[in-house]
Amino acid sequence: MPLSMAMRCLSNQWRFNLFYEGLNKKYVKFTDKDKYLTDTLDGVIYEGYIEKTKSALKGCFSVLDKISRLLDKYYELNSSKIAFNRQWFDKQKKLKEQSNPFLTALFWLSKDFTQHDDDERRPSYWLDDSAFEVRELRNELEHGWVRVVNPDFEGFSTWQNEHDYAYKITSDELNDKGMHVLKQTRHALIYLCLAINFTEKLTNKNGEPSTLSNDVPLI
C-alpha cells in the first residue's frame, strides 16, 4: 500500500486553522454579525470564536479515530471496535510484532486519552497534568452540553442547582485543553507517517523502499 495513504490524514488542516481563528478571535465581526443576546449575568460566553475552538477540539479526536482506522486497514487487523485508546492498541498483537518504534510511540500517546484504572480522577493516566479530563470534555462536547464561562465572572449564576447537567469550563481552560489536544494530534500524524514509512521500507515486494516522488513536509 503506498505511503500516500498515510498522508490523507493531513488533509484535516482546516481543524488547525479553526483553532487558530478561535484562539485569536479572528473574524469576530463576520461570525457574530446580527447576533443579539440578552446578558442574564450568568457568565456564559456566547461568541463565534468559542464555537470554533469547540469544533476544532472535536475535530482533533476525529482525526485520532481516523488514524486508528487507517492502522486497522493497513495492517489488516480486522478489529470489531476501533478507537484511539490504550485498550485498542493493547489488543493488537500484530502491531506489537512489527517492532516498529513509531507504532510504540502511538501506543504511548494513546495512554494520554485513556482512563487509568489506578487513578480515581477521570479519565486518564495523564503523563501531563494539563491534559486532565480532556477525554471527558470531548465526550461532553460530542454527546452532552458544555457551558463556557468567563474566568473573571464571580456573580450569581442561575445554573447552580441540582438540575444543571452541563459540563462547565472557563474559556482559558478550554484553550489550554484545546492546545494540548492539537499538539498531541500533530504528534500522532507524524508518528503515523513515520510508522507506515518504516513498514514500507521493510516489506516492499521489489526490495526497494516506497518513497514519495516529491518531498512532502510533515508539519
mmCIF file of C-alpha atoms in Angstrom:
data_model
loop_
_atom_site.group_PDB
_atom_site.id
_atom_site.type_symbol
_atom_site.label_atom_id
_atom_site.label_comp_id
_atom_site.label_asym_id
_atom_site.label_seq_id
_atom_site.Cartn_x
_atom_site.Cartn_y
_atom_site.Cartn_z
ATOM 1 C CA MET A 1 0.000 0.000 0.000
ATOM 2 C CA PRO A 2 1.517 3.375 -0.963
ATOM 3 C CA LEU A 3 2.752 5.797 1.632
ATOM 4 C CA SER A 4 0.341 8.408 0.282
ATOM 5 C CA MET A 5 -2.416 6.634 2.221
ATOM 6 C CA ALA A 6 -0.961 7.949 5.457
ATOM 7 C CA MET A 7 -0.802 11.461 4.084
ATOM 8 C CA ARG A 8 -4.582 11.613 3.669
ATOM 9 C CA CYS A 9 -4.955 12.297 7.376
ATOM 10 C CA LEU A 10 -3.052 15.536 6.827
ATOM 11 C CA SER A 11 -5.996 16.846 4.812
ATOM 12 C CA ASN A 12 -7.603 17.843 8.110
ATOM 13 C CA GLN A 13 -5.611 21.096 8.185
ATOM 14 C CA TRP A 14 -8.844 23.116 8.476
ATOM 15 C CA ARG A 15 -9.231 21.937 12.081
ATOM 16 C CA PHE A 16 -5.914 23.512 12.993
ATOM 17 C CA ASN A 17 -6.899 26.711 11.192
ATOM 18 C CA LEU A 18 -10.215 26.740 13.040
ATOM 19 C CA PHE A 19 -8.490 26.542 16.414
ATOM 20 C CA TYR A 20 -6.142 29.362 15.411
ATOM 21 C CA GLU A 21 -9.109 31.534 14.497
ATOM 22 C CA GLY A 22 -10.835 30.720 17.780
ATOM 23 C CA LEU A 23 -7.731 31.314 19.874
ATOM 24 C CA ASN A 24 -7.044 34.663 18.255
ATOM 25 C CA LYS A 25 -10.712 35.654 17.918
ATOM 26 C CA LYS A 26 -10.400 36.056 14.160
ATOM 27 C CA TYR A 27 -13.296 37.307 12.026
ATOM 28 C CA VAL A 28 -15.415 38.290 15.019
ATOM 29 C CA LYS A 29 -17.447 40.821 13.062
ATOM 30 C CA PHE A 30 -18.365 38.207 10.467
ATOM 31 C CA THR A 31 -19.255 35.269 12.696
ATOM 32 C CA ASP A 32 -21.158 37.364 15.225
ATOM 33 C CA LYS A 33 -22.867 39.666 12.725
ATOM 34 C CA ASP A 34 -26.540 40.366 13.504
ATOM 35 C CA LYS A 35 -26.382 38.264 16.700
ATOM 36 C CA TYR A 36 -28.319 39.826 19.551
ATOM 37 C CA LEU A 37 -28.267 38.306 23.026
ATOM 38 C CA THR A 38 -29.566 39.405 26.397
ATOM 39 C CA ASP A 39 -26.980 39.273 29.174
ATOM 40 C CA THR A 40 -28.503 37.242 32.020
ATOM 41 C CA LEU A 41 -25.431 37.824 34.194
ATOM 42 C CA ASP A 42 -24.596 34.129 34.423
ATOM 43 C CA GLY A 43 -21.122 34.500 32.943
ATOM 44 C CA VAL A 44 -21.718 32.273 29.915
ATOM 45 C CA ILE A 45 -19.799 33.205 26.767
ATOM 46 C CA TYR A 46 -21.757 33.062 23.527
ATOM 47 C CA GLU A 47 -19.221 34.005 20.884
ATOM 48 C CA GLY A 48 -18.299 32.642 17.477
ATOM 49 C CA TYR A 49 -14.660 32.088 18.457
ATOM 50 C CA ILE A 50 -15.721 29.798 21.320
ATOM 51 C CA GLU A 51 -17.685 27.599 18.926
ATOM 52 C CA LYS A 52 -14.694 27.460 16.599
ATOM 53 C CA THR A 53 -12.498 26.230 19.443
ATOM 54 C CA LYS A 54 -15.058 23.574 20.387
ATOM 55 C CA SER A 55 -15.317 22.373 16.795
ATOM 56 C CA ALA A 56 -11.545 22.204 16.429
ATOM 57 C CA LEU A 57 -11.205 20.131 19.604
ATOM 58 C CA LYS A 58 -13.872 17.665 18.456
ATOM 59 C CA GLY A 59 -12.232 17.521 15.055
ATOM 60 C CA CYS A 60 -8.903 16.507 16.571
ATOM 61 C CA PHE A 61 -10.462 13.471 18.229
ATOM 62 C CA SER A 62 -11.995 12.622 14.873
ATOM 63 C CA VAL A 63 -8.509 12.659 13.340
ATOM 64 C CA LEU A 64 -7.218 10.336 16.081
ATOM 65 C CA ASP A 65 -10.017 7.864 15.405
ATOM 66 C CA LYS A 66 -9.236 8.017 11.680
ATOM 67 C CA ILE A 67 -5.615 7.185 12.468
ATOM 68 C CA SER A 68 -6.729 4.044 14.297
ATOM 69 C CA ARG A 69 -8.971 3.031 11.403
ATOM 70 C CA LEU A 70 -6.181 3.580 8.910
ATOM 71 C CA LEU A 71 -3.849 1.405 11.005
ATOM 72 C CA ASP A 72 -6.549 -1.242 11.217
ATOM 73 C CA LYS A 73 -6.914 -1.342 7.427
ATOM 74 C CA TYR A 74 -3.238 -1.031 6.595
ATOM 75 C CA TYR A 75 -2.090 -3.786 8.954
ATOM 76 C CA GLU A 76 -5.235 -5.875 8.294
ATOM 77 C CA LEU A 77 -6.210 -6.107 11.957
ATOM 78 C CA ASN A 78 -9.937 -6.574 11.279
ATOM 79 C CA SER A 79 -10.950 -5.085 14.624
ATOM 80 C CA SER A 80 -14.614 -5.153 15.582
ATOM 81 C CA LYS A 81 -14.359 -1.880 17.506
ATOM 82 C CA ILE A 82 -11.786 0.763 16.667
ATOM 83 C CA ALA A 83 -10.789 3.655 18.916
ATOM 84 C CA PHE A 84 -7.660 5.633 19.656
ATOM 85 C CA ASN A 85 -7.060 4.394 23.185
ATOM 86 C CA ARG A 86 -4.726 2.167 25.148
ATOM 87 C CA GLN A 87 -7.109 -0.800 25.190
ATOM 88 C CA TRP A 88 -7.348 -0.930 21.397
ATOM 89 C CA PHE A 89 -3.570 -0.847 20.952
ATOM 90 C CA ASP A 90 -3.138 -3.487 23.682
ATOM 91 C CA LYS A 91 -5.334 -5.942 21.776
ATOM 92 C CA GLN A 92 -3.397 -5.672 18.535
ATOM 93 C CA LYS A 93 -0.810 -8.449 18.646
ATOM 94 C CA LYS A 94 0.065 -7.833 15.008
ATOM 95 C CA LEU A 95 1.074 -4.248 15.788
ATOM 96 C CA LYS A 96 3.405 -5.434 18.536
ATOM 97 C CA GLU A 97 5.004 -7.954 16.183
ATOM 98 C CA GLN A 98 6.025 -5.142 13.828
ATOM 99 C CA SER A 99 8.845 -3.985 16.133
ATOM 100 C CA ASN A 100 8.065 -0.545 14.795
ATOM 101 C CA PRO A 101 9.226 2.247 17.154
ATOM 102 C CA PHE A 102 6.667 4.677 15.746
ATOM 103 C CA LEU A 103 3.777 2.323 16.469
ATOM 104 C CA THR A 104 5.129 2.129 20.018
ATOM 105 C CA ALA A 105 5.099 5.928 20.118
ATOM 106 C CA LEU A 106 1.432 5.934 19.041
ATOM 107 C CA PHE A 107 0.616 3.439 21.787
ATOM 108 C CA TRP A 108 2.187 5.632 24.467
ATOM 109 C CA LEU A 109 0.442 8.675 23.082
ATOM 110 C CA SER A 110 -2.877 6.812 23.260
ATOM 111 C CA LYS A 111 -2.395 6.403 27.015
ATOM 112 C CA ASP A 112 -2.988 10.129 27.359
ATOM 113 C CA PHE A 113 -6.516 9.587 26.052
ATOM 114 C CA THR A 114 -7.423 6.538 28.119
ATOM 115 C CA GLN A 115 -8.893 6.090 31.566
ATOM 116 C CA HIS A 116 -6.348 4.729 34.014
ATOM 117 C CA ASP A 117 -7.528 2.044 36.442
ATOM 118 C CA ASP A 118 -5.314 3.178 39.308
ATOM 119 C CA ASP A 119 -6.375 6.816 39.191
ATOM 120 C CA GLU A 120 -9.671 7.920 40.727
ATOM 121 C CA ARG A 121 -9.564 11.106 38.693
ATOM 122 C CA ARG A 122 -11.094 10.749 35.273
ATOM 123 C CA PRO A 123 -10.297 9.920 32.638
ATOM 124 C CA SER A 124 -6.617 9.131 32.099
ATOM 125 C CA TYR A 125 -3.135 8.132 33.097
ATOM 126 C CA TRP A 126 -2.186 11.763 32.486
ATOM 127 C CA LEU A 127 1.520 11.961 31.906
ATOM 128 C CA ASP A 128 0.769 15.655 31.520
ATOM 129 C CA ASP A 129 -1.399 17.322 34.175
ATOM 130 C CA SER A 130 -2.606 19.939 31.690
ATOM 131 C CA ALA A 131 -4.429 17.137 29.870
ATOM 132 C CA PHE A 132 -6.629 16.260 32.844
ATOM 133 C CA GLU A 133 -10.191 15.400 31.822
ATOM 134 C CA VAL A 134 -9.625 16.076 28.129
ATOM 135 C CA ARG A 135 -11.374 12.855 27.144
ATOM 136 C CA GLU A 136 -14.377 13.680 29.314
ATOM 137 C CA LEU A 137 -14.547 17.147 27.799
ATOM 138 C CA ARG A 138 -14.586 15.600 24.334
ATOM 139 C CA ASN A 139 -17.429 13.265 25.295
ATOM 140 C CA GLU A 140 -19.439 16.183 26.660
ATOM 141 C CA LEU A 141 -18.831 18.213 23.512
ATOM 142 C CA GLU A 142 -19.975 15.302 21.372
ATOM 143 C CA HIS A 143 -22.846 13.909 23.420
ATOM 144 C CA GLY A 144 -23.650 16.378 26.182
ATOM 145 C CA TRP A 145 -23.676 20.065 26.930
ATOM 146 C CA VAL A 146 -20.603 22.237 27.564
ATOM 147 C CA ARG A 147 -21.016 25.687 29.081
ATOM 148 C CA VAL A 148 -18.029 28.004 28.611
ATOM 149 C CA VAL A 149 -17.892 30.731 31.252
ATOM 150 C CA ASN A 150 -15.875 33.894 31.700
ATOM 151 C CA PRO A 151 -12.939 33.195 34.078
ATOM 152 C CA ASP A 152 -13.355 36.647 35.647
ATOM 153 C CA PHE A 153 -17.066 36.212 36.356
ATOM 154 C CA GLU A 154 -17.876 35.946 40.054
ATOM 155 C CA GLY A 155 -21.543 36.880 40.064
ATOM 156 C CA PHE A 156 -24.658 34.880 40.753
ATOM 157 C CA SER A 157 -25.357 32.029 38.372
ATOM 158 C CA THR A 158 -28.848 30.812 37.593
ATOM 159 C CA TRP A 159 -27.334 27.443 36.671
ATOM 160 C CA GLN A 160 -26.081 26.431 40.114
ATOM 161 C CA ASN A 161 -28.745 23.895 41.045
ATOM 162 C CA GLU A 162 -29.342 20.144 41.042
ATOM 163 C CA HIS A 163 -30.934 20.265 37.597
ATOM 164 C CA ASP A 164 -27.813 21.612 35.921
ATOM 165 C CA TYR A 165 -26.375 18.857 33.717
ATOM 166 C CA ALA A 166 -23.835 20.965 31.830
ATOM 167 C CA TYR A 167 -20.093 20.455 31.889
ATOM 168 C CA LYS A 168 -18.711 23.852 32.983
ATOM 169 C CA ILE A 169 -15.327 25.099 31.855
ATOM 170 C CA THR A 170 -13.682 28.514 31.611
ATOM 171 C CA SER A 171 -12.558 29.931 28.285
ATOM 172 C CA ASP A 172 -8.920 29.759 29.441
ATOM 173 C CA GLU A 173 -9.256 26.081 30.363
ATOM 174 C CA LEU A 174 -10.895 25.342 27.022
ATOM 175 C CA ASN A 175 -7.986 26.974 25.197
ATOM 176 C CA ASP A 176 -5.383 25.123 27.297
ATOM 177 C CA LYS A 177 -7.013 21.728 26.729
ATOM 178 C CA GLY A 178 -7.545 22.501 23.071
ATOM 179 C CA MET A 179 -3.872 23.363 22.628
ATOM 180 C CA HIS A 180 -2.841 20.107 24.322
ATOM 181 C CA VAL A 181 -5.092 18.014 22.067
ATOM 182 C CA LEU A 182 -3.872 19.869 18.979
ATOM 183 C CA LYS A 183 -0.240 19.163 19.854
ATOM 184 C CA GLN A 184 -0.956 15.503 20.550
ATOM 185 C CA THR A 185 -2.864 15.183 17.278
ATOM 186 C CA ARG A 186 0.050 16.702 15.407
ATOM 187 C CA HIS A 187 2.396 14.203 17.078
ATOM 188 C CA ALA A 188 0.078 11.335 16.160
ATOM 189 C CA LEU A 189 0.006 12.363 12.485
ATOM 190 C CA ILE A 190 3.793 12.480 12.359
ATOM 191 C CA TYR A 191 4.129 9.094 14.091
ATOM 192 C CA LEU A 192 1.584 7.619 11.675
ATOM 193 C CA CYS A 193 3.510 8.721 8.600
ATOM 194 C CA LEU A 194 6.803 7.515 10.048
ATOM 195 C CA ALA A 195 5.285 4.171 11.126
ATOM 196 C CA ILE A 196 3.926 3.340 7.673
ATOM 197 C CA ASN A 197 7.104 4.567 6.015
ATOM 198 C CA PHE A 198 9.082 2.264 8.336
ATOM 199 C CA THR A 199 6.898 -0.714 7.378
ATOM 200 C CA GLU A 200 7.017 0.071 3.659
ATOM 201 C CA LYS A 201 10.790 0.058 3.667
ATOM 202 C CA LEU A 202 10.835 -3.413 5.223
ATOM 203 C CA THR A 203 8.058 -5.091 3.251
ATOM 204 C CA ASN A 204 8.247 -3.738 -0.293
ATOM 205 C CA LYS A 205 7.922 -6.718 -2.650
ATOM 206 C CA ASN A 206 10.513 -5.401 -5.118
ATOM 207 C CA GLY A 207 13.105 -4.971 -2.460
ATOM 208 C CA GLU A 208 13.034 -1.225 -2.933
ATOM 209 C CA PRO A 209 11.679 1.138 -0.284
ATOM 210 C CA SER A 210 8.475 3.010 -1.132
ATOM 211 C CA THR A 211 9.115 6.733 -1.337
ATOM 212 C CA LEU A 212 7.160 9.773 -2.355
ATOM 213 C CA SER A 213 8.020 11.300 -5.722
ATOM 214 C CA ASN A 214 8.410 14.724 -4.116
ATOM 215 C CA ASP A 215 9.342 15.852 -0.648
ATOM 216 C CA VAL A 216 6.242 16.444 1.495
ATOM 217 C CA PRO A 217 6.615 18.342 4.779
ATOM 218 C CA LEU A 218 5.196 16.512 7.812
ATOM 219 C CA ILE A 219 4.321 19.740 9.608
#
